[in-house]
Short mmCIF file of C-alpha atoms in Angstrom, two decimals:
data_model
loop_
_atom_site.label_atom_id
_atom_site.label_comp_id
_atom_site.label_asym_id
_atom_site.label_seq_id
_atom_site.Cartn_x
_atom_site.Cartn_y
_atom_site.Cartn_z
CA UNK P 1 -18.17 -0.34 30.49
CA UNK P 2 -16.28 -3.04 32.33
CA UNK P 3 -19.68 -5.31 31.91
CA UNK P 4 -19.90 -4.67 28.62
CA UNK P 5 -16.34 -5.60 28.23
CA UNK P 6 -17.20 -8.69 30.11
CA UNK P 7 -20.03 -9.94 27.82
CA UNK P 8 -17.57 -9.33 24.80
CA UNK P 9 -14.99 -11.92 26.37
CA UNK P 10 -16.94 -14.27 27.26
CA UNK P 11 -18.01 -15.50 23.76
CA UNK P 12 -14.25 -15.41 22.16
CA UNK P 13 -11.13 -17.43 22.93
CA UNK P 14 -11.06 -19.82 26.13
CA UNK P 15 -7.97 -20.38 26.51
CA UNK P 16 -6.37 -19.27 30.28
CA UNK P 17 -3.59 -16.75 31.26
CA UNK P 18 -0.44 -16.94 33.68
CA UNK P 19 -3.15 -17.37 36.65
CA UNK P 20 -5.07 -20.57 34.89
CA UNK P 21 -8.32 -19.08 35.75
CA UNK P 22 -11.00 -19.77 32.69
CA UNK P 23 -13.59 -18.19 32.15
CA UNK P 24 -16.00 -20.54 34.29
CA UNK P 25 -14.02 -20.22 37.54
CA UNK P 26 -13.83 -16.26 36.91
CA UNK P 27 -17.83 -16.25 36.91
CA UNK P 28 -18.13 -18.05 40.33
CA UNK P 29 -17.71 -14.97 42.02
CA UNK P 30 -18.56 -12.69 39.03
CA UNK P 31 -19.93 -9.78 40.60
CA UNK P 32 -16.52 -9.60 43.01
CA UNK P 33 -14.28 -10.03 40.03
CA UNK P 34 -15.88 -8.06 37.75
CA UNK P 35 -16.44 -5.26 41.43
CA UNK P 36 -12.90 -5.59 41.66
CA UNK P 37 -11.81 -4.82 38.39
CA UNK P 38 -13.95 -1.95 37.90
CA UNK P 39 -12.30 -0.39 41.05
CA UNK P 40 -8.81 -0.67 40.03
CA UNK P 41 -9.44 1.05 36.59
CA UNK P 42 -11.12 3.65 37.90
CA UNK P 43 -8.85 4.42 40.65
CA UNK P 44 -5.55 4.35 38.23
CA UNK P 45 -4.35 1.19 39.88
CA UNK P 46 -5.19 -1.42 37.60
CA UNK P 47 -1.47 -3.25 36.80
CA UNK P 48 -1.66 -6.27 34.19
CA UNK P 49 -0.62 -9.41 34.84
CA UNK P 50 2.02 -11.08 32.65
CA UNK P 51 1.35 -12.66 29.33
CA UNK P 52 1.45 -16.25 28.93
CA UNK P 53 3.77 -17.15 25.24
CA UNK P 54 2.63 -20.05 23.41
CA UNK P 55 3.95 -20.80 19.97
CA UNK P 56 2.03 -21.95 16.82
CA UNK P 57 3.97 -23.18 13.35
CA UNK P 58 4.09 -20.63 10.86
CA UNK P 59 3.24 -22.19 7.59
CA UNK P 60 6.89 -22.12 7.00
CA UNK P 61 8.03 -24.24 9.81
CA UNK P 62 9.14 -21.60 12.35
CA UNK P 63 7.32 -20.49 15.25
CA UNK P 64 5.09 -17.73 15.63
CA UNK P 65 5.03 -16.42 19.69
CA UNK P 66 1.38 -15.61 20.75
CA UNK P 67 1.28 -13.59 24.44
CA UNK P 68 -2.77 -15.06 26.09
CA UNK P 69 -3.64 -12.35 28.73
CA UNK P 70 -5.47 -13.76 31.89
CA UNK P 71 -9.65 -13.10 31.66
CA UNK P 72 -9.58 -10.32 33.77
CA UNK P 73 -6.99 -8.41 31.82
CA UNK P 74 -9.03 -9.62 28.42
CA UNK P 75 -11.83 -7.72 29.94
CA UNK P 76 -9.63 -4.98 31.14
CA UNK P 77 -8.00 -4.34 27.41
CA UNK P 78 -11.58 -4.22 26.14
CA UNK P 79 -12.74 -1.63 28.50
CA UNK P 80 -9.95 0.60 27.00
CA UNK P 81 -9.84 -0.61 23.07
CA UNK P 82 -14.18 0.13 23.26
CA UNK P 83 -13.19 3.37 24.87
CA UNK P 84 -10.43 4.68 22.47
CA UNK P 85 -12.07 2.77 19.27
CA UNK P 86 -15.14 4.76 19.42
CA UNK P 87 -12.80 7.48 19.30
CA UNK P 88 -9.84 7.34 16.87
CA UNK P 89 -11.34 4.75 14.23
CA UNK P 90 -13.10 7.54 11.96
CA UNK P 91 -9.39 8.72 11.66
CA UNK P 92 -8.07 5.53 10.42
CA UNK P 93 -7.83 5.21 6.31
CA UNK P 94 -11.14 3.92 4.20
CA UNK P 95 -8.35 1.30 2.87
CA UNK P 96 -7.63 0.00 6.17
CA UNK P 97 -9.62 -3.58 7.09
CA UNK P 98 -8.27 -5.28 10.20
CA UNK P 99 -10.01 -5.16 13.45
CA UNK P 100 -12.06 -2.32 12.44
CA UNK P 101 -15.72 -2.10 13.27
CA UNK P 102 -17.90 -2.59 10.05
CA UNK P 103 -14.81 -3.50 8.20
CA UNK P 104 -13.87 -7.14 7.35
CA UNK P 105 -11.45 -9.12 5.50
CA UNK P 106 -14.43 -9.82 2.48
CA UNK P 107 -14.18 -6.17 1.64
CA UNK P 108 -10.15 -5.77 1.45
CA UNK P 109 -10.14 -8.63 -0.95
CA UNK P 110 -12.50 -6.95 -3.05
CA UNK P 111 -11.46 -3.66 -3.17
CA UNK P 112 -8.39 -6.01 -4.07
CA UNK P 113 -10.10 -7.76 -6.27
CA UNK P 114 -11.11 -4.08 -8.04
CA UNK P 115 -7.24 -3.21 -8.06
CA UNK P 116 -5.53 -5.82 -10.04
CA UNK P 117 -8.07 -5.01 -12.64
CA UNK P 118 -7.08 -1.33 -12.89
CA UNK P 119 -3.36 -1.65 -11.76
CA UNK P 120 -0.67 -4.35 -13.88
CA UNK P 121 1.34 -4.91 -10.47
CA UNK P 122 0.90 -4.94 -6.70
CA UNK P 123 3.71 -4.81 -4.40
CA UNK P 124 3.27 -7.87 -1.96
CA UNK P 125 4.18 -6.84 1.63
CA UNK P 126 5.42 -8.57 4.59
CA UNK P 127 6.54 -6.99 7.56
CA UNK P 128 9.33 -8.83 9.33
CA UNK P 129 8.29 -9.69 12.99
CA UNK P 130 5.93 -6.57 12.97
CA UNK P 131 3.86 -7.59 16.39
CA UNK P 132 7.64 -8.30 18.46
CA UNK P 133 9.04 -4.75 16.68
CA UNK P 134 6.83 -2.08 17.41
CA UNK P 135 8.55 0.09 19.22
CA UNK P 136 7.07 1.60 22.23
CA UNK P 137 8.26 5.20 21.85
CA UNK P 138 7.23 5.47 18.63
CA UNK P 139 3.54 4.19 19.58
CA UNK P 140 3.67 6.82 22.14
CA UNK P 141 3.85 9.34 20.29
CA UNK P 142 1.42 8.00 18.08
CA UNK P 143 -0.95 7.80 21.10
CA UNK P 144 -0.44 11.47 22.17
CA UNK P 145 -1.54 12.43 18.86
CA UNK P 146 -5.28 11.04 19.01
CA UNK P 147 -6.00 10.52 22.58
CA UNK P 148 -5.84 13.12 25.39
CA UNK P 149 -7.18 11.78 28.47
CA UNK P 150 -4.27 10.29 30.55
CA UNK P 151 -5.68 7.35 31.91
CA UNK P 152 -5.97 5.43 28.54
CA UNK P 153 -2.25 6.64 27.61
CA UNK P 154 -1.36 5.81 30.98
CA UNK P 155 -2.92 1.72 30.29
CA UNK P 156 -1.83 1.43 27.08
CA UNK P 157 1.68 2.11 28.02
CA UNK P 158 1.19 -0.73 30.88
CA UNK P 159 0.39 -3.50 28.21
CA UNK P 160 2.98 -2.13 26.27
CA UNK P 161 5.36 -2.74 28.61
CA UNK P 162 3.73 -6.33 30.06
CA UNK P 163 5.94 -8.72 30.70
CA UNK P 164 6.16 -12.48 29.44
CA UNK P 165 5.72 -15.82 30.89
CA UNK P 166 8.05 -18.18 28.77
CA UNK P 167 7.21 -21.97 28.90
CA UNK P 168 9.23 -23.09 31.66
CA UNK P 169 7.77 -20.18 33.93
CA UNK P 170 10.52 -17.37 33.60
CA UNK P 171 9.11 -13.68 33.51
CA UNK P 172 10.74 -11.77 30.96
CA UNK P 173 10.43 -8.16 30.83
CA UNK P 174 9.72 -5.75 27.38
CA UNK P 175 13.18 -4.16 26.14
CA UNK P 176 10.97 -1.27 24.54
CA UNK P 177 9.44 -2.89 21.72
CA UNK P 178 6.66 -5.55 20.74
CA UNK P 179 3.14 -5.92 21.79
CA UNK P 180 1.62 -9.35 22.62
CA UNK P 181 -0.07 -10.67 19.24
CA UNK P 182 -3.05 -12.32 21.11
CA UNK P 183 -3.96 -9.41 23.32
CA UNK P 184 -7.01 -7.84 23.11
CA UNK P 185 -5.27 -4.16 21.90
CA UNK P 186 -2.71 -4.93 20.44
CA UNK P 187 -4.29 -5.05 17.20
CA UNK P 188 -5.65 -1.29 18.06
CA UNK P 189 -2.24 0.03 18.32
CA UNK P 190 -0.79 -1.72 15.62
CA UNK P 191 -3.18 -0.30 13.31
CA UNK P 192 -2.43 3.42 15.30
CA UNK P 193 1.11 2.37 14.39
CA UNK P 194 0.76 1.52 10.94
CA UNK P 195 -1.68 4.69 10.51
CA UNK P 196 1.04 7.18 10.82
CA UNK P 197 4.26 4.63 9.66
CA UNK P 198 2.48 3.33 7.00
CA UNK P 199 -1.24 4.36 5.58
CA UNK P 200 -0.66 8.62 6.00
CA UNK P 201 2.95 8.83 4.53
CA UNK P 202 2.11 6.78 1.25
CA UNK P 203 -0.91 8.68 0.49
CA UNK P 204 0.96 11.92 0.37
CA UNK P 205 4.22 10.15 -0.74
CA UNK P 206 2.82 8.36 -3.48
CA UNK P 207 -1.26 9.82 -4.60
CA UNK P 208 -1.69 8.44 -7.91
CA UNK P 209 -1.55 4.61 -6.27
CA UNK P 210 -4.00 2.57 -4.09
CA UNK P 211 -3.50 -0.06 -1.35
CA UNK P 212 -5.24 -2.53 0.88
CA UNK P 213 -3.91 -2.77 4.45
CA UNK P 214 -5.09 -5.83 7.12
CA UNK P 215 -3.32 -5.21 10.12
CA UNK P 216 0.35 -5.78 8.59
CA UNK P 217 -0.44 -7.64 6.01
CA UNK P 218 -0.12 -5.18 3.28
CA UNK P 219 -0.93 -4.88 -0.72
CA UNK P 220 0.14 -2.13 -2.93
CA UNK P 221 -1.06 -1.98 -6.47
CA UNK P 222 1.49 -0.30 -9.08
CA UNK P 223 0.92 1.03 -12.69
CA UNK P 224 4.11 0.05 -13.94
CA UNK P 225 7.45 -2.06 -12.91
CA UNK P 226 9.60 1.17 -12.98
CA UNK P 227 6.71 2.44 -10.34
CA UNK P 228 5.88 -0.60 -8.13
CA UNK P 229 10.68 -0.95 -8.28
CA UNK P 230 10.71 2.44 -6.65
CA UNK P 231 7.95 2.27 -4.00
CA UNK P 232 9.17 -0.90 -2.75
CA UNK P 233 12.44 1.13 -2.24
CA UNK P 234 10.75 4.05 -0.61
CA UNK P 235 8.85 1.54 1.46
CA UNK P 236 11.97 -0.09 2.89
CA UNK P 237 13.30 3.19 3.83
CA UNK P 238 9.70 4.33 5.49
CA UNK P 239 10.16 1.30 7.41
CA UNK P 240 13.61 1.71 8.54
CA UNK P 241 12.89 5.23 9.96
CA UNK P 242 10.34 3.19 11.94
CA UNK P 243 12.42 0.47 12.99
CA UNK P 244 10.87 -1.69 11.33
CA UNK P 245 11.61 -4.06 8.54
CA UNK P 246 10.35 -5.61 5.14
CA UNK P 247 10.70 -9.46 5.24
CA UNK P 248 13.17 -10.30 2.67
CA UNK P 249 11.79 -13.44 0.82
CA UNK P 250 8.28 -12.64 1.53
CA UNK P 251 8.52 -9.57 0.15
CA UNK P 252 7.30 -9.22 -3.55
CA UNK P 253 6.62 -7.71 -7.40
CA UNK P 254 4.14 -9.36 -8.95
CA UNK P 255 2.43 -9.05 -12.38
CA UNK P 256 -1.01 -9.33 -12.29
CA UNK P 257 -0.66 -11.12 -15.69
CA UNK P 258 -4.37 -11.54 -17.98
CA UNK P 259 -5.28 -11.97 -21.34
CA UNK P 260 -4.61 -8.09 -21.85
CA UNK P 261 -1.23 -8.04 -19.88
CA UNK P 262 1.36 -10.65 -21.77
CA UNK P 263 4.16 -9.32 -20.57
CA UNK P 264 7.02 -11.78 -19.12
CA UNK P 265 7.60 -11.85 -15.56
CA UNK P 266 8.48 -14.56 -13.03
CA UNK P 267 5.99 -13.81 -10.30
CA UNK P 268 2.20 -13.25 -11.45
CA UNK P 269 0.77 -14.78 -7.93
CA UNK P 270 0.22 -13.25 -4.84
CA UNK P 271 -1.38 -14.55 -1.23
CA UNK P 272 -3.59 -12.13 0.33
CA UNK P 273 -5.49 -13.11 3.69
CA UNK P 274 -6.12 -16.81 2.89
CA UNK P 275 -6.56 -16.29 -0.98
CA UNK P 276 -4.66 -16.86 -3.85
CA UNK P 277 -4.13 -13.92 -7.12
CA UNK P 278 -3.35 -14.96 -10.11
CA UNK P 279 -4.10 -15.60 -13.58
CA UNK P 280 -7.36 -17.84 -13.29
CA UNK P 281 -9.37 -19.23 -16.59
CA UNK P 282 -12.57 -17.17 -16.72
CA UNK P 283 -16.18 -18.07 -18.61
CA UNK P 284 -17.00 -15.34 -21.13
CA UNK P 285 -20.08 -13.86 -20.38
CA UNK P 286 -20.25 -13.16 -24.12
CA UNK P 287 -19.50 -16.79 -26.11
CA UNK P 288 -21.38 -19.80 -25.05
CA UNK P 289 -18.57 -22.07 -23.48
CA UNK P 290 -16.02 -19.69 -24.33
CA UNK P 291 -13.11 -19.08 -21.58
CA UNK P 292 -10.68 -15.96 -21.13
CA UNK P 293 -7.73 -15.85 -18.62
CA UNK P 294 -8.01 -13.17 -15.77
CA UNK P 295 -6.36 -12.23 -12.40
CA UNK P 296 -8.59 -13.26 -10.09
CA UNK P 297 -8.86 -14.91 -6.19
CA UNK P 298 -9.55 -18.45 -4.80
CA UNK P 299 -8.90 -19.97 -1.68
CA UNK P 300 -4.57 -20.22 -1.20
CA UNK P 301 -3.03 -23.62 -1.50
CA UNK P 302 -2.00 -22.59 1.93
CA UNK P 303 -5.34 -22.56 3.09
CA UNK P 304 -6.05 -25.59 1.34
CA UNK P 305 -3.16 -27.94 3.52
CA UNK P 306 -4.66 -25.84 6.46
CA UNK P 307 -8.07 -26.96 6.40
CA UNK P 308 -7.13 -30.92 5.44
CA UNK P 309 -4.72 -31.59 8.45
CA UNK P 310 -7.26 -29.70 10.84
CA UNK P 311 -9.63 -33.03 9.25
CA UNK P 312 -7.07 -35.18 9.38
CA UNK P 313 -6.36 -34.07 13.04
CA UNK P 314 -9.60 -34.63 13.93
CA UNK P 315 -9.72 -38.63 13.59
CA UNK P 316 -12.99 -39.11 12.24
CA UNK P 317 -12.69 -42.69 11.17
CA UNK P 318 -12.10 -43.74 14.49
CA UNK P 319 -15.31 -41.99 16.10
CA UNK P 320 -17.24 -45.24 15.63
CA UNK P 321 -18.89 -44.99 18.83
CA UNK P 322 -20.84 -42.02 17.61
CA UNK P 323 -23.92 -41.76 14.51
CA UNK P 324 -23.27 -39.86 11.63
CA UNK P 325 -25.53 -37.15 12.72
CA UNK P 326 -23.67 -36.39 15.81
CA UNK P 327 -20.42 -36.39 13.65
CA UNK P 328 -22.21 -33.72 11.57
CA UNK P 329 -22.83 -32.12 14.53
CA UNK P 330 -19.58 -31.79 15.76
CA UNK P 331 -18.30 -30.67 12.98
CA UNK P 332 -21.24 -27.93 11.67
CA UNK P 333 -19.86 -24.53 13.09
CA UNK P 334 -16.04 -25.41 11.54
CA UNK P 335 -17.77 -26.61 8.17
CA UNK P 336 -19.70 -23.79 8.44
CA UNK P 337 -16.70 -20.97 9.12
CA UNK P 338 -14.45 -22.51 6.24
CA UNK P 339 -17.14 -22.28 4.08
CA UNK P 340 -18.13 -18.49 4.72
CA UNK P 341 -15.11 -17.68 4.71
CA UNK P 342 -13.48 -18.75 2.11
CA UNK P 343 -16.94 -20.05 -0.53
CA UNK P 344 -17.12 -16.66 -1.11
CA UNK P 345 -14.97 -16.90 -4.42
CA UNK P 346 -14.98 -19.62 -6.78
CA UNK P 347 -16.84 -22.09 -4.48
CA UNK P 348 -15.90 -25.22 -6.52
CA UNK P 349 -11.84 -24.96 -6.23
CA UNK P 350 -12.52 -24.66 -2.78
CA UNK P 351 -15.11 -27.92 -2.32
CA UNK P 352 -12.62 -29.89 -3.69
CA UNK P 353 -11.19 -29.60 -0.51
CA UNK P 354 -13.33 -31.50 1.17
CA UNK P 355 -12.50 -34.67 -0.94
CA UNK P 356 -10.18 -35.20 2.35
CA UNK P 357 -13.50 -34.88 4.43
CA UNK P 358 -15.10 -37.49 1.77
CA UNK P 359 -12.39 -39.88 2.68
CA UNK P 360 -12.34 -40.12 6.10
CA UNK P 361 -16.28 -40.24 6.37
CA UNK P 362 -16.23 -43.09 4.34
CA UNK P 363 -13.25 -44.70 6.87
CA UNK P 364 -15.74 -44.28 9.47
CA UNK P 365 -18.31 -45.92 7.60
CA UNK P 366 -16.24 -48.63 6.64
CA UNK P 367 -15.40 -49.55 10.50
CA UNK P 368 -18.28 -48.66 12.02
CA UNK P 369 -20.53 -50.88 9.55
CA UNK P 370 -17.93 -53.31 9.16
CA UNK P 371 -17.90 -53.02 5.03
CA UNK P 372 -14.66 -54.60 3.52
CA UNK P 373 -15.45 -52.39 0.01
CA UNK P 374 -14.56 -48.98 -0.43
CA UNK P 375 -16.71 -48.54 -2.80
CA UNK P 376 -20.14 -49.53 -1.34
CA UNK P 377 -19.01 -47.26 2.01
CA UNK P 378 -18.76 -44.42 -0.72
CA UNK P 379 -22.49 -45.75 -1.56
CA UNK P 380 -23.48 -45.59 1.98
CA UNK P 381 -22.48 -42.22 1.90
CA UNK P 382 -24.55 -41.08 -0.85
CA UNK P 383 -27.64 -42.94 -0.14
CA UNK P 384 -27.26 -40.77 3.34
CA UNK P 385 -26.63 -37.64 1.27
CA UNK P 386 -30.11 -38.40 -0.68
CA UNK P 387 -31.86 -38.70 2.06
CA UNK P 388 -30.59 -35.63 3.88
CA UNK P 389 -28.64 -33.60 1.78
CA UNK P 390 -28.44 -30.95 4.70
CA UNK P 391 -26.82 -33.03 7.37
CA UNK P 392 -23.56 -31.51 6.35
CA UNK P 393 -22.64 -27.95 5.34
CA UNK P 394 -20.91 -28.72 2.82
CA UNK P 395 -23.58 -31.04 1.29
CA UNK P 396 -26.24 -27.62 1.22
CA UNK P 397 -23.72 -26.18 -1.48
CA UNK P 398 -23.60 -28.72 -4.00
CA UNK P 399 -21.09 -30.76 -2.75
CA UNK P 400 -21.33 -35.03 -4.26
CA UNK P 401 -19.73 -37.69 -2.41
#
């Protein structure tokens, strides 16, 4: 188990713990550490480390607190999250996408999708600060609901109560609430959380409706105003009685407004998981040329500024040391991920988005070659594209410089 744990880590995120050991100098004496390890779960005296907090910007300027676990405790969490997944996932709801085995964010947004169709509104959830707010007794019980053995209560309720590491090195202990968003369970035990606070009471609180649930982010689809006014009420209540709390701004009605639905509303736009709802022009299948308007997904605006000062960040106009295939290189597996991810639906609003991409190849053409016209760099360009119109993963889908 702790092996296979091992082999998981290894391939995902790099980045080091309070101890600074990466995942290279762990391997150096891999059979010790991983010996090691191994003995202290199994003997009940495995004790985390503390997290280390970093911060990312939120997309609306304020900071959003990640807790990075050191490589041994990655591996640790795994051992556990394998252990009590294989167990307790067939009980989670069919509706419920995040971090689940053989469930990904594709098939939330269509079952989404499927909703707006059948449903006039959704109820847009956001749960205020839900990672820093669970509350530990509450996930207890939870726990002692679907898992017997000891030892894996006995764990979970270490990394609940991990201490962090702030930035300028002070140790700050849990006050009862909050699991790291960044550790390997958390995710596990927010959707165990969210199981009982959320996806159990509003099926027998509320039958008749339907809901998509990714981790906390949360969608609720409503037959009628009166409906969607009254479950968002209910909803703030469930949520209280968990000590938790709706995000007032973020929180929303919307009216999944169509060429059926004319009704006047102020919101008819939703985000959901890196796409954009909302009333879309549509080709008829059944007039030559003729268009219809429907609710329907592309990639966010959000997304959109996301992906274009990642580019930006990257410099590319200045990597005139390098060729353009290396460039192409380089950037393949991100190309590659943005376009999975999000070409999925309406592939040309989202190739637009490379434009930005366009732009600063063409920089780099410009200095490297030494061409004073914009224009005949954007030539360059194509006259590469001709002549390999695979070098770039965008280029494969269509995409003209």
């Amino acid at each position: 188990m702790v092996y296979d744990a091992y082999c998981k880590v290894r391939t995902k995120g790099k980045a080091c713990g309070v101890d600074n050991e990466s995942m290279k100098d762990f391997e150096k004496k891999l059979d010790a550490n991983l010996y090691k390890l191994w003995n202290r779960l199994a003997s009940g005296t495995y004790f985390p480390p503390p997290v280390r907090e970093v911060e990312l910007q939120k997309d609306d300027g304020k900071m959003r607190k990640l807790g990075i676990p050191t490589v041994s405790d990655r591996i640790a969490q795994t051992v556990i999250k394998d252990y009590m997944e294989a167990k307790i996932d067939c009980l989670f709801h069919e509706n419920s996408y995040g971090y689940r085995p053989m469930k990904s964010a594709h098939q939330a947004l269509e079952k989404a999708r499927e909703n707006v169709k059948r449903y006039d509104w959704v109820v847009d959830l956001d749960i205020k600060g839900f990672f820093d707010n669970i509350n530990h007794e509450l996930i207890n019980k939870a726990l002692a609901k679907v898992v017997s053995e000891k030892w894996v209560k006995m764990y979970c309720n270490r990394w609940l109560e991990m201490p962090i590491q702030k930035k300028d090195g002070e140790i700050v202990a849990k006050d009862g609430k909050g699991t790291p968003q960044g550790g390997v369970i958390s995710p596990l035990l927010a959707n165990l959380f969210l199981h009982y606070a959320f996806d159990m009471w509003i099926v027998k609180r509320f039958p008749s409706i339907s809901f998509e649930r990714y981790a906390d982010d949360v969608i609720v689809h409503c037959h009628t105003r009166k409906q969607a006014e009254a479950i968002l009420n209910a909803i703030k209540e469930r949520m209280a009685q968990c000590l938790l709390e709706l995000h007032p701004e973020k929180t929303k009605i919307v009216y999944c407004k169509d060429y059926r639905r004319k009704d006047s509303y102020h919101l008819v736009q939703f985000d959901f998981l890196g796409f954009s709802f909302q009333p879309r022009p549509t080709k008829s299948s059944r007039e030559a040329g003729g268009f219809y308007n429907s609710f329907d997904l592309a990639i966010s605006r959000k997304s959109q500024k996301k992906i274009v000062e990642t580019i930006a960040k990257l410099n590319i106009h200045r990597w005139s040391v390098g060729t353009i295939e290396e460039i192409a290189d380089k950037l393949y597996s991100k190309l590659q991920g943005w376009i999975s991810y999000y070409g999925r639906y309406r592939k040309w609003l989202f190739l637009n988005t490379f434009q930005r991409l366009s732009y600063r190849l063409m920089l780099w053409v410009k200095n490297k070659y030494k061409i004073t016209s914009i224009r005949k760099s954007y030539e360059w360009l194509s006259k590469c594209q001709k002549t390999n119109p695979k070098l770039f993963a965008h280029w494969r889908f269509g995409f003209s410089q």
